[in-house]
Amino acid sequence: MSNLSRRNALSLGVALGLASVASAVPAWASASGADPWWVWDDEVDGLMAGLVDSGGVPAVNTALRPWVNNSDPLPAGLPAGLAGYLQGVNRLPSWADRAKLRRAADFNRRKDTYLFMLYGLGSGIMSTVIPREARSVYWSAGGANMQDRAAKTFTFGYDLSDLNAFEPSGQFVVTANKTRLVHAAVRHLLPRSAHWRAVADEQVPISNGDILVTFHSLGTFVHRKLLEWRVPMSAADEEAFLHQWQVAIHLLGVRDEFIPKTWAEADAQSARVLTPLLAPTAEGKELAADLLGLTAQIDLGVTRGFLDEFVRYVLSDAVGDWLGLPRDYAAAVLVRTGWPAYIAFREGLLPIAPAGFYVFDQFLRSLAMLFLNKGTSPTSTPITIPTGNRPGA
């Protein structure tokens, strides 16, 4: 990392409220001494490697298509090994607390506007300055169609935030397991890409460490921003929100020993393993340009300058500069004064809607129409296991 990039990372750490910026390659081990950077998902990785190599993935995708709700039986037509594996993992962990999960679902409902903005324009754009994630996304099959991938990523979060996410009528347990299969296929496919190997600093992508870094760019980041924005939350709400994420990353194959037990532990872990890794890459810049350019397709009066300045507001000017986002100082004033007032009005702290309220509402609607299955509300997350990498990779 250059001195300029390191200074930007330091300022970003302050902007995100993180404690420190350490080495660019942080050491990380659990109490048992296991290193999450070197832990993957061995059983399903072996199964998916065999299916990719034998040409069996298309048939599996066909079989999995009608498998949607948590209560759905496993579909017929799956290879015996894969069916046995899914039978073993398609359930909540024994330590899952259904009361907390229901409270988290209600919290998501009450704070959906802020969560939508933070997941979409905070975490979504932050992913493009996480070098390993940006390179893995770019060189995998999904990187070639960012609108489709963004829709799938958004609906993953939509399933997680649904009121029935973990209930039999919900979909998140199935969504997580399908995503786990996709991750396993990508682990087998990406190392075959000469382009990915030329830029990667890891031998196999999507380790437990990488998934936890993504969690910190989502759950931990969002929690800290809600605190920073003074969004009212009870201690029980905060605990339930964390528990939702603990269950989610368990379902994605992260070992329980690596999962933070408290928000304080999550903040400390994030300070060690997220912020020090943030940096611009050629792949990340292109992905960010694609994502931010998508809003031009559905314009409800929201300017690109407003979008760029909201990204800067949420993620810091350091990230905005890394991504080459042009400044729009009039939009910056509107965002930095209008968004806190928008929150205050929604929380009942202002009696009259502030100036700019309509702009923020239109902004939210524009993004929702774009990412929710390309303008229509989805009934399920359209997850398909890849059979190759990005064309030409």
Short mmCIF file of C-alpha atoms in Angstrom, two decimals:
data_model
loop_
_atom_site.label_atom_id
_atom_site.label_comp_id
_atom_site.label_asym_id
_atom_site.label_seq_id
_atom_site.Cartn_x
_atom_site.Cartn_y
_atom_site.Cartn_z
CA MET A 1 0.00 0.00 0.00
CA SER A 2 1.39 3.41 -0.96
CA ASN A 3 1.86 6.16 1.60
CA LEU A 4 -1.08 8.07 0.08
CA SER A 5 -3.31 4.99 0.19
CA ARG A 6 -2.25 4.33 3.77
CA ARG A 7 -3.10 7.92 4.76
CA ASN A 8 -6.48 7.54 3.06
CA ALA A 9 -7.05 4.27 4.92
CA LEU A 10 -6.22 5.98 8.19
CA SER A 11 -8.66 8.81 7.50
CA LEU A 12 -11.25 6.27 6.42
CA GLY A 13 -10.80 4.37 9.67
CA VAL A 14 -11.55 7.55 11.58
CA ALA A 15 -14.54 8.30 9.34
CA LEU A 16 -16.01 4.86 9.90
CA GLY A 17 -15.45 5.07 13.64
CA LEU A 18 -12.95 2.22 13.74
CA ALA A 19 -10.29 2.01 16.37
CA SER A 20 -7.11 1.61 14.38
CA VAL A 21 -5.53 0.75 11.07
CA ALA A 22 -2.91 -1.95 11.37
CA SER A 23 -0.95 -4.01 8.88
CA ALA A 24 -2.24 -4.38 5.34
CA VAL A 25 -2.20 -8.15 5.93
CA PRO A 26 -3.54 -8.48 9.48
CA ALA A 27 -2.83 -11.57 11.54
CA TRP A 28 -5.96 -13.33 12.64
CA ALA A 29 -6.57 -16.46 14.69
CA SER A 30 -9.29 -17.80 16.95
CA ALA A 31 -8.79 -18.95 20.52
CA SER A 32 -8.09 -22.42 19.16
CA GLY A 33 -5.33 -21.05 16.95
CA ALA A 34 -7.24 -21.61 13.71
CA ASP A 35 -6.72 -18.96 11.03
CA PRO A 36 -9.95 -18.03 9.16
CA TRP A 37 -7.93 -16.89 6.13
CA TRP A 38 -7.04 -20.57 5.66
CA VAL A 39 -10.45 -22.10 6.38
CA TRP A 40 -12.93 -22.73 3.58
CA ASP A 41 -15.93 -25.09 3.36
CA ASP A 42 -14.35 -28.47 2.73
CA GLU A 43 -17.34 -30.78 2.36
CA VAL A 44 -19.36 -28.69 -0.06
CA ASP A 45 -16.20 -27.51 -1.85
CA GLY A 46 -15.41 -31.11 -2.75
CA LEU A 47 -18.96 -31.82 -3.86
CA MET A 48 -19.19 -28.75 -6.08
CA ALA A 49 -15.75 -29.32 -7.62
CA GLY A 50 -16.91 -32.75 -8.72
CA LEU A 51 -20.15 -31.38 -10.18
CA VAL A 52 -18.36 -28.58 -12.03
CA ASP A 53 -15.81 -30.97 -13.52
CA SER A 54 -18.41 -33.58 -14.49
CA GLY A 55 -20.77 -31.07 -16.12
CA GLY A 56 -23.46 -31.75 -13.53
CA VAL A 57 -24.14 -28.14 -12.51
CA PRO A 58 -26.90 -27.33 -15.06
CA ALA A 59 -28.98 -30.29 -13.87
CA VAL A 60 -28.48 -29.21 -10.25
CA ASN A 61 -29.58 -25.66 -11.10
CA THR A 62 -32.74 -27.04 -12.72
CA ALA A 63 -33.47 -29.19 -9.68
CA LEU A 64 -32.89 -26.32 -7.24
CA ARG A 65 -35.07 -23.76 -9.05
CA PRO A 66 -38.37 -24.61 -7.30
CA TRP A 67 -36.67 -24.91 -3.89
CA VAL A 68 -37.55 -21.52 -2.37
CA ASN A 69 -39.16 -21.50 1.07
CA ASN A 70 -37.49 -22.69 4.27
CA SER A 71 -40.25 -25.29 4.71
CA ASP A 72 -39.89 -26.70 1.18
CA PRO A 73 -38.63 -30.29 1.04
CA LEU A 74 -35.32 -30.84 -0.70
CA PRO A 75 -36.00 -31.14 -4.42
CA ALA A 76 -35.82 -34.47 -6.18
CA GLY A 77 -33.15 -35.00 -8.79
CA LEU A 78 -30.15 -33.89 -6.74
CA PRO A 79 -27.04 -36.08 -6.67
CA ALA A 80 -27.06 -38.24 -3.54
CA GLY A 81 -23.97 -36.61 -2.05
CA LEU A 82 -25.31 -33.10 -2.48
CA ALA A 83 -28.74 -34.08 -1.16
CA GLY A 84 -27.16 -35.61 1.93
CA TYR A 85 -25.05 -32.51 2.50
CA LEU A 86 -28.04 -30.15 2.19
CA GLN A 87 -30.09 -32.36 4.48
CA GLY A 88 -27.46 -31.80 7.16
CA VAL A 89 -27.08 -28.02 6.85
CA ASN A 90 -30.57 -26.86 5.87
CA ARG A 91 -31.58 -25.88 9.39
CA LEU A 92 -30.88 -23.22 11.98
CA PRO A 93 -27.97 -23.85 14.36
CA SER A 94 -28.87 -25.25 17.78
CA TRP A 95 -27.92 -21.97 19.43
CA ALA A 96 -30.28 -19.84 17.28
CA ASP A 97 -32.75 -17.89 19.42
CA ARG A 98 -36.07 -17.63 17.59
CA ALA A 99 -37.30 -14.84 19.86
CA LYS A 100 -34.25 -12.74 18.96
CA LEU A 101 -34.69 -13.54 15.27
CA ARG A 102 -38.31 -12.40 15.42
CA ARG A 103 -37.26 -9.21 17.18
CA ALA A 104 -34.58 -8.62 14.54
CA ALA A 105 -37.22 -9.03 11.84
CA ASP A 106 -39.38 -6.39 13.53
CA PHE A 107 -36.34 -4.10 13.90
CA ASN A 108 -35.61 -4.50 10.17
CA ARG A 109 -39.21 -3.53 9.43
CA ARG A 110 -39.03 -0.43 11.62
CA LYS A 111 -35.67 0.76 10.29
CA ASP A 112 -35.97 -0.46 6.72
CA THR A 113 -35.27 2.93 5.12
CA TYR A 114 -31.91 3.39 6.83
CA LEU A 115 -30.96 -0.26 6.31
CA PHE A 116 -31.78 -0.01 2.63
CA MET A 117 -29.57 3.04 2.15
CA LEU A 118 -26.69 1.65 4.19
CA TYR A 119 -26.68 -1.79 2.61
CA GLY A 120 -27.11 -0.41 -0.90
CA LEU A 121 -24.93 2.70 -1.00
CA GLY A 122 -22.69 1.96 1.98
CA SER A 123 -21.89 -1.72 1.99
CA GLY A 124 -22.51 -2.19 -1.72
CA ILE A 125 -20.00 0.45 -2.75
CA MET A 126 -17.61 -0.43 0.08
CA SER A 127 -17.33 -3.91 -1.46
CA THR A 128 -15.63 -2.33 -4.47
CA VAL A 129 -12.74 -1.09 -2.28
CA ILE A 130 -12.22 -4.45 -0.57
CA PRO A 131 -9.55 -5.72 -2.97
CA ARG A 132 -10.10 -9.46 -2.57
CA GLU A 133 -13.86 -9.12 -2.88
CA ALA A 134 -13.69 -6.74 -5.85
CA ARG A 135 -11.28 -8.97 -7.76
CA SER A 136 -13.21 -12.14 -7.00
CA VAL A 137 -16.48 -10.56 -8.10
CA TYR A 138 -15.00 -8.99 -11.22
CA TRP A 139 -13.30 -12.11 -12.57
CA SER A 140 -16.14 -14.50 -11.69
CA ALA A 141 -19.16 -15.01 -13.93
CA GLY A 142 -21.27 -12.53 -11.95
CA GLY A 143 -18.91 -9.64 -12.60
CA ALA A 144 -19.84 -9.55 -16.26
CA ASN A 145 -23.43 -8.48 -15.54
CA MET A 146 -23.43 -6.13 -12.59
CA GLN A 147 -27.13 -5.22 -12.75
CA ASP A 148 -28.07 -8.89 -12.46
CA ARG A 149 -25.51 -9.47 -9.72
CA ALA A 150 -26.62 -6.35 -7.84
CA ALA A 151 -30.23 -7.55 -8.01
CA LYS A 152 -29.22 -10.92 -6.60
CA THR A 153 -27.09 -9.38 -3.87
CA PHE A 154 -29.85 -6.94 -2.95
CA THR A 155 -32.50 -9.65 -2.78
CA PHE A 156 -30.17 -11.72 -0.57
CA GLY A 157 -30.35 -8.86 1.93
CA TYR A 158 -34.06 -8.49 1.25
CA ASP A 159 -34.61 -12.15 2.22
CA LEU A 160 -32.51 -11.67 5.36
CA SER A 161 -34.51 -8.59 6.36
CA ASP A 162 -37.91 -10.13 5.66
CA LEU A 163 -40.30 -10.49 8.59
CA ASN A 164 -40.39 -14.26 8.07
CA ALA A 165 -36.73 -14.68 7.10
CA PHE A 166 -36.02 -17.57 9.47
CA GLU A 167 -39.57 -18.87 9.78
CA PRO A 168 -40.85 -21.88 7.77
CA SER A 169 -42.66 -19.48 5.40
CA GLY A 170 -39.52 -17.39 4.88
CA GLN A 171 -36.69 -17.96 2.42
CA PHE A 172 -33.39 -17.00 3.99
CA VAL A 173 -32.22 -20.46 5.10
CA VAL A 174 -32.66 -21.75 1.54
CA THR A 175 -31.13 -18.58 0.09
CA ALA A 176 -28.07 -18.95 2.33
CA ASN A 177 -27.59 -22.59 1.34
CA LYS A 178 -27.86 -21.79 -2.37
CA THR A 179 -25.33 -19.00 -1.87
CA ARG A 180 -23.04 -21.46 -0.10
CA LEU A 181 -23.15 -23.71 -3.18
CA VAL A 182 -22.29 -20.75 -5.41
CA HIS A 183 -19.33 -19.86 -3.19
CA ALA A 184 -18.06 -23.44 -3.40
CA ALA A 185 -18.26 -23.42 -7.21
CA VAL A 186 -16.45 -20.08 -7.41
CA ARG A 187 -13.66 -21.42 -5.18
CA HIS A 188 -13.10 -24.18 -7.73
CA LEU A 189 -13.46 -22.00 -10.81
CA LEU A 190 -11.60 -18.76 -10.03
CA PRO A 191 -8.15 -20.33 -9.51
CA ARG A 192 -8.43 -21.46 -13.15
CA SER A 193 -8.54 -17.82 -14.30
CA ALA A 194 -5.13 -16.52 -15.28
CA HIS A 195 -6.45 -12.97 -14.90
CA TRP A 196 -7.57 -13.59 -11.32
CA ARG A 197 -4.34 -15.39 -10.41
CA ALA A 198 -2.34 -12.44 -11.75
CA VAL A 199 -3.89 -10.01 -9.26
CA ALA A 200 -4.97 -12.23 -6.34
CA ASP A 201 -3.03 -12.44 -3.08
CA GLU A 202 -4.76 -15.68 -2.10
CA GLN A 203 -4.73 -19.17 -3.55
CA VAL A 204 -8.45 -19.88 -3.08
CA PRO A 205 -11.10 -17.15 -2.73
CA ILE A 206 -13.96 -16.74 -0.24
CA SER A 207 -12.32 -18.09 2.91
CA ASN A 208 -14.03 -17.83 6.29
CA GLY A 209 -11.94 -14.69 6.76
CA ASP A 210 -13.22 -13.18 3.53
CA ILE A 211 -16.85 -13.89 4.49
CA LEU A 212 -16.29 -12.26 7.88
CA VAL A 213 -14.78 -9.20 6.22
CA THR A 214 -17.93 -8.98 4.10
CA PHE A 215 -20.04 -9.30 7.27
CA HIS A 216 -18.16 -6.38 8.80
CA SER A 217 -18.78 -4.30 5.66
CA LEU A 218 -22.48 -5.08 6.15
CA GLY A 219 -23.69 -5.76 9.70
CA THR A 220 -20.91 -4.11 11.69
CA PHE A 221 -20.73 -1.08 9.43
CA VAL A 222 -24.51 -0.61 9.42
CA HIS A 223 -24.74 -0.91 13.21
CA ARG A 224 -22.07 1.75 13.70
CA LYS A 225 -23.75 4.08 11.21
CA LEU A 226 -27.12 3.73 12.95
CA LEU A 227 -25.41 4.74 16.18
CA GLU A 228 -23.62 7.62 14.47
CA TRP A 229 -26.91 8.84 12.97
CA ARG A 230 -28.58 8.57 16.38
CA VAL A 231 -31.28 6.27 15.11
CA PRO A 232 -33.17 5.13 18.23
CA MET A 233 -32.40 1.48 19.11
CA SER A 234 -32.94 -0.42 22.32
CA ALA A 235 -30.25 -2.73 23.69
CA ALA A 236 -32.55 -5.64 22.84
CA ASP A 237 -32.85 -4.39 19.24
CA GLU A 238 -29.08 -4.16 18.89
CA GLU A 239 -28.58 -7.64 20.33
CA ALA A 240 -31.24 -9.09 18.03
CA PHE A 241 -29.72 -7.40 14.97
CA LEU A 242 -26.34 -8.95 15.79
CA HIS A 243 -27.91 -12.36 16.41
CA GLN A 244 -29.56 -12.27 12.99
CA TRP A 245 -26.13 -11.77 11.42
CA GLN A 246 -24.51 -14.41 13.60
CA VAL A 247 -27.01 -16.98 12.31
CA ALA A 248 -26.65 -15.72 8.75
CA ILE A 249 -22.88 -16.12 8.57
CA HIS A 250 -23.10 -19.51 10.28
CA LEU A 251 -25.45 -20.58 7.48
CA LEU A 252 -22.86 -19.36 4.97
CA GLY A 253 -20.31 -21.77 6.40
CA VAL A 254 -18.33 -19.63 8.87
CA ARG A 255 -17.15 -21.64 11.86
CA ASP A 256 -18.83 -20.61 15.09
CA GLU A 257 -15.46 -20.02 16.78
CA PHE A 258 -14.80 -17.08 14.42
CA ILE A 259 -18.20 -15.37 14.81
CA PRO A 260 -18.16 -12.29 17.11
CA LYS A 261 -20.21 -12.74 20.28
CA THR A 262 -20.88 -9.03 20.92
CA TRP A 263 -20.89 -5.77 19.00
CA ALA A 264 -17.76 -4.73 20.89
CA GLU A 265 -16.04 -7.87 19.64
CA ALA A 266 -17.35 -7.26 16.13
CA ASP A 267 -16.06 -3.67 16.17
CA ALA A 268 -12.64 -4.80 17.37
CA GLN A 269 -12.46 -7.55 14.76
CA SER A 270 -13.56 -5.16 12.03
CA ALA A 271 -10.90 -2.63 13.02
CA ARG A 272 -8.25 -5.32 12.59
CA VAL A 273 -9.40 -7.01 9.41
CA LEU A 274 -11.60 -4.69 7.34
CA THR A 275 -10.23 -1.15 7.35
CA PRO A 276 -6.56 -2.16 6.84
CA LEU A 277 -7.53 -4.01 3.66
CA LEU A 278 -9.50 -1.20 2.02
CA ALA A 279 -7.85 0.13 -1.13
CA PRO A 280 -8.71 0.96 -4.74
CA THR A 281 -8.18 -1.59 -7.50
CA ALA A 282 -8.76 -1.43 -11.25
CA GLU A 283 -11.46 -4.07 -10.89
CA GLY A 284 -13.15 -2.27 -8.02
CA LYS A 285 -13.22 1.06 -9.85
CA GLU A 286 -14.92 -0.56 -12.84
CA LEU A 287 -17.45 -2.36 -10.64
CA ALA A 288 -18.26 0.87 -8.78
CA ALA A 289 -18.70 2.75 -12.05
CA ASP A 290 -21.08 0.04 -13.26
CA LEU A 291 -23.10 0.06 -10.04
CA LEU A 292 -23.35 3.83 -9.77
CA GLY A 293 -24.18 4.12 -13.45
CA LEU A 294 -27.17 1.82 -13.11
CA THR A 295 -29.34 4.53 -11.57
CA ALA A 296 -29.35 6.40 -14.89
CA GLN A 297 -31.59 3.64 -16.24
CA ILE A 298 -34.44 4.57 -13.88
CA ASP A 299 -34.36 8.28 -13.17
CA LEU A 300 -36.97 9.70 -10.82
CA GLY A 301 -35.38 13.10 -10.68
CA VAL A 302 -32.33 12.01 -8.71
CA THR A 303 -29.08 13.38 -10.11
CA ARG A 304 -25.85 11.45 -10.37
CA GLY A 305 -24.20 14.19 -8.33
CA PHE A 306 -26.62 13.51 -5.48
CA LEU A 307 -25.78 9.80 -5.66
CA ASP A 308 -22.01 10.41 -5.67
CA GLU A 309 -22.25 12.80 -2.74
CA PHE A 310 -24.36 10.38 -0.74
CA VAL A 311 -21.66 7.73 -1.24
CA ARG A 312 -19.07 10.22 -0.01
CA TYR A 313 -21.26 11.08 2.97
CA VAL A 314 -21.74 7.45 3.96
CA LEU A 315 -18.25 6.11 3.18
CA SER A 316 -15.97 9.20 3.37
CA ASP A 317 -14.23 11.40 0.84
CA ALA A 318 -11.28 8.99 0.84
CA VAL A 319 -13.42 6.31 -0.80
CA GLY A 320 -14.99 8.89 -3.12
CA ASP A 321 -11.53 9.96 -4.25
CA TRP A 322 -10.39 6.34 -4.73
CA LEU A 323 -13.37 5.75 -7.01
CA GLY A 324 -12.92 9.04 -8.85
CA LEU A 325 -16.36 10.38 -7.94
CA PRO A 326 -16.69 14.00 -9.15
CA ARG A 327 -17.76 16.60 -6.61
CA ASP A 328 -21.17 18.25 -6.63
CA TYR A 329 -21.02 20.72 -3.78
CA ALA A 330 -24.66 21.79 -4.01
CA ALA A 331 -25.73 18.15 -3.72
CA ALA A 332 -23.24 17.70 -0.87
CA VAL A 333 -24.93 20.46 1.16
CA LEU A 334 -28.35 18.90 0.55
CA VAL A 335 -27.15 15.45 1.62
CA ARG A 336 -25.21 16.53 4.69
CA THR A 337 -27.94 18.78 6.03
CA GLY A 338 -31.00 17.05 4.63
CA TRP A 339 -30.34 13.44 5.60
CA PRO A 340 -30.07 14.07 9.38
CA ALA A 341 -33.30 16.12 9.15
CA TYR A 342 -34.94 13.32 7.16
CA ILE A 343 -34.07 10.85 9.93
CA ALA A 344 -35.33 13.22 12.63
CA PHE A 345 -38.66 13.62 10.84
CA ARG A 346 -39.10 9.89 10.32
CA GLU A 347 -38.34 9.27 13.99
CA GLY A 348 -40.93 11.84 15.10
CA LEU A 349 -38.39 14.40 16.28
CA LEU A 350 -39.47 17.06 13.77
CA PRO A 351 -43.14 18.03 13.38
CA ILE A 352 -42.88 19.11 9.73
CA ALA A 353 -41.21 17.36 6.82
CA PRO A 354 -37.90 19.13 6.12
CA ALA A 355 -36.87 20.63 2.82
CA GLY A 356 -35.52 17.88 0.59
CA PHE A 357 -37.72 15.18 2.12
CA TYR A 358 -39.24 14.41 -1.28
CA VAL A 359 -35.79 14.11 -2.87
CA PHE A 360 -34.73 11.44 -0.39
CA ASP A 361 -37.98 9.53 -0.82
CA GLN A 362 -37.56 9.60 -4.61
CA PHE A 363 -33.95 8.51 -4.24
CA LEU A 364 -34.99 5.47 -2.21
CA ARG A 365 -37.74 4.56 -4.64
CA SER A 366 -35.40 4.84 -7.61
CA LEU A 367 -32.87 2.46 -6.08
CA ALA A 368 -35.53 0.00 -5.00
CA MET A 369 -37.07 -0.14 -8.47
CA LEU A 370 -33.64 -0.70 -9.96
CA PHE A 371 -32.38 -3.47 -7.74
CA LEU A 372 -35.54 -5.37 -6.86
CA ASN A 373 -35.32 -7.78 -9.77
CA LYS A 374 -34.82 -5.03 -12.37
CA GLY A 375 -37.95 -3.10 -11.48
CA THR A 376 -40.35 -5.78 -10.27
CA SER A 377 -40.64 -7.12 -6.76
CA PRO A 378 -39.10 -10.60 -6.54
CA THR A 379 -40.70 -13.67 -5.04
CA SER A 380 -37.34 -15.33 -4.49
CA THR A 381 -33.66 -14.66 -4.97
CA PRO A 382 -32.64 -15.93 -8.43
CA ILE A 383 -29.45 -17.75 -7.45
CA THR A 384 -27.71 -19.89 -10.09
CA ILE A 385 -24.52 -21.91 -9.61
CA PRO A 386 -21.93 -20.81 -12.21
CA THR A 387 -20.21 -23.16 -14.62
CA GLY A 388 -17.39 -20.78 -15.58
CA ASN A 389 -15.69 -17.49 -14.87
CA ARG A 390 -16.12 -14.07 -16.49
CA PRO A 391 -16.06 -14.50 -20.27
CA GLY A 392 -12.47 -14.18 -21.41
CA ALA A 393 -11.07 -14.73 -17.92
#
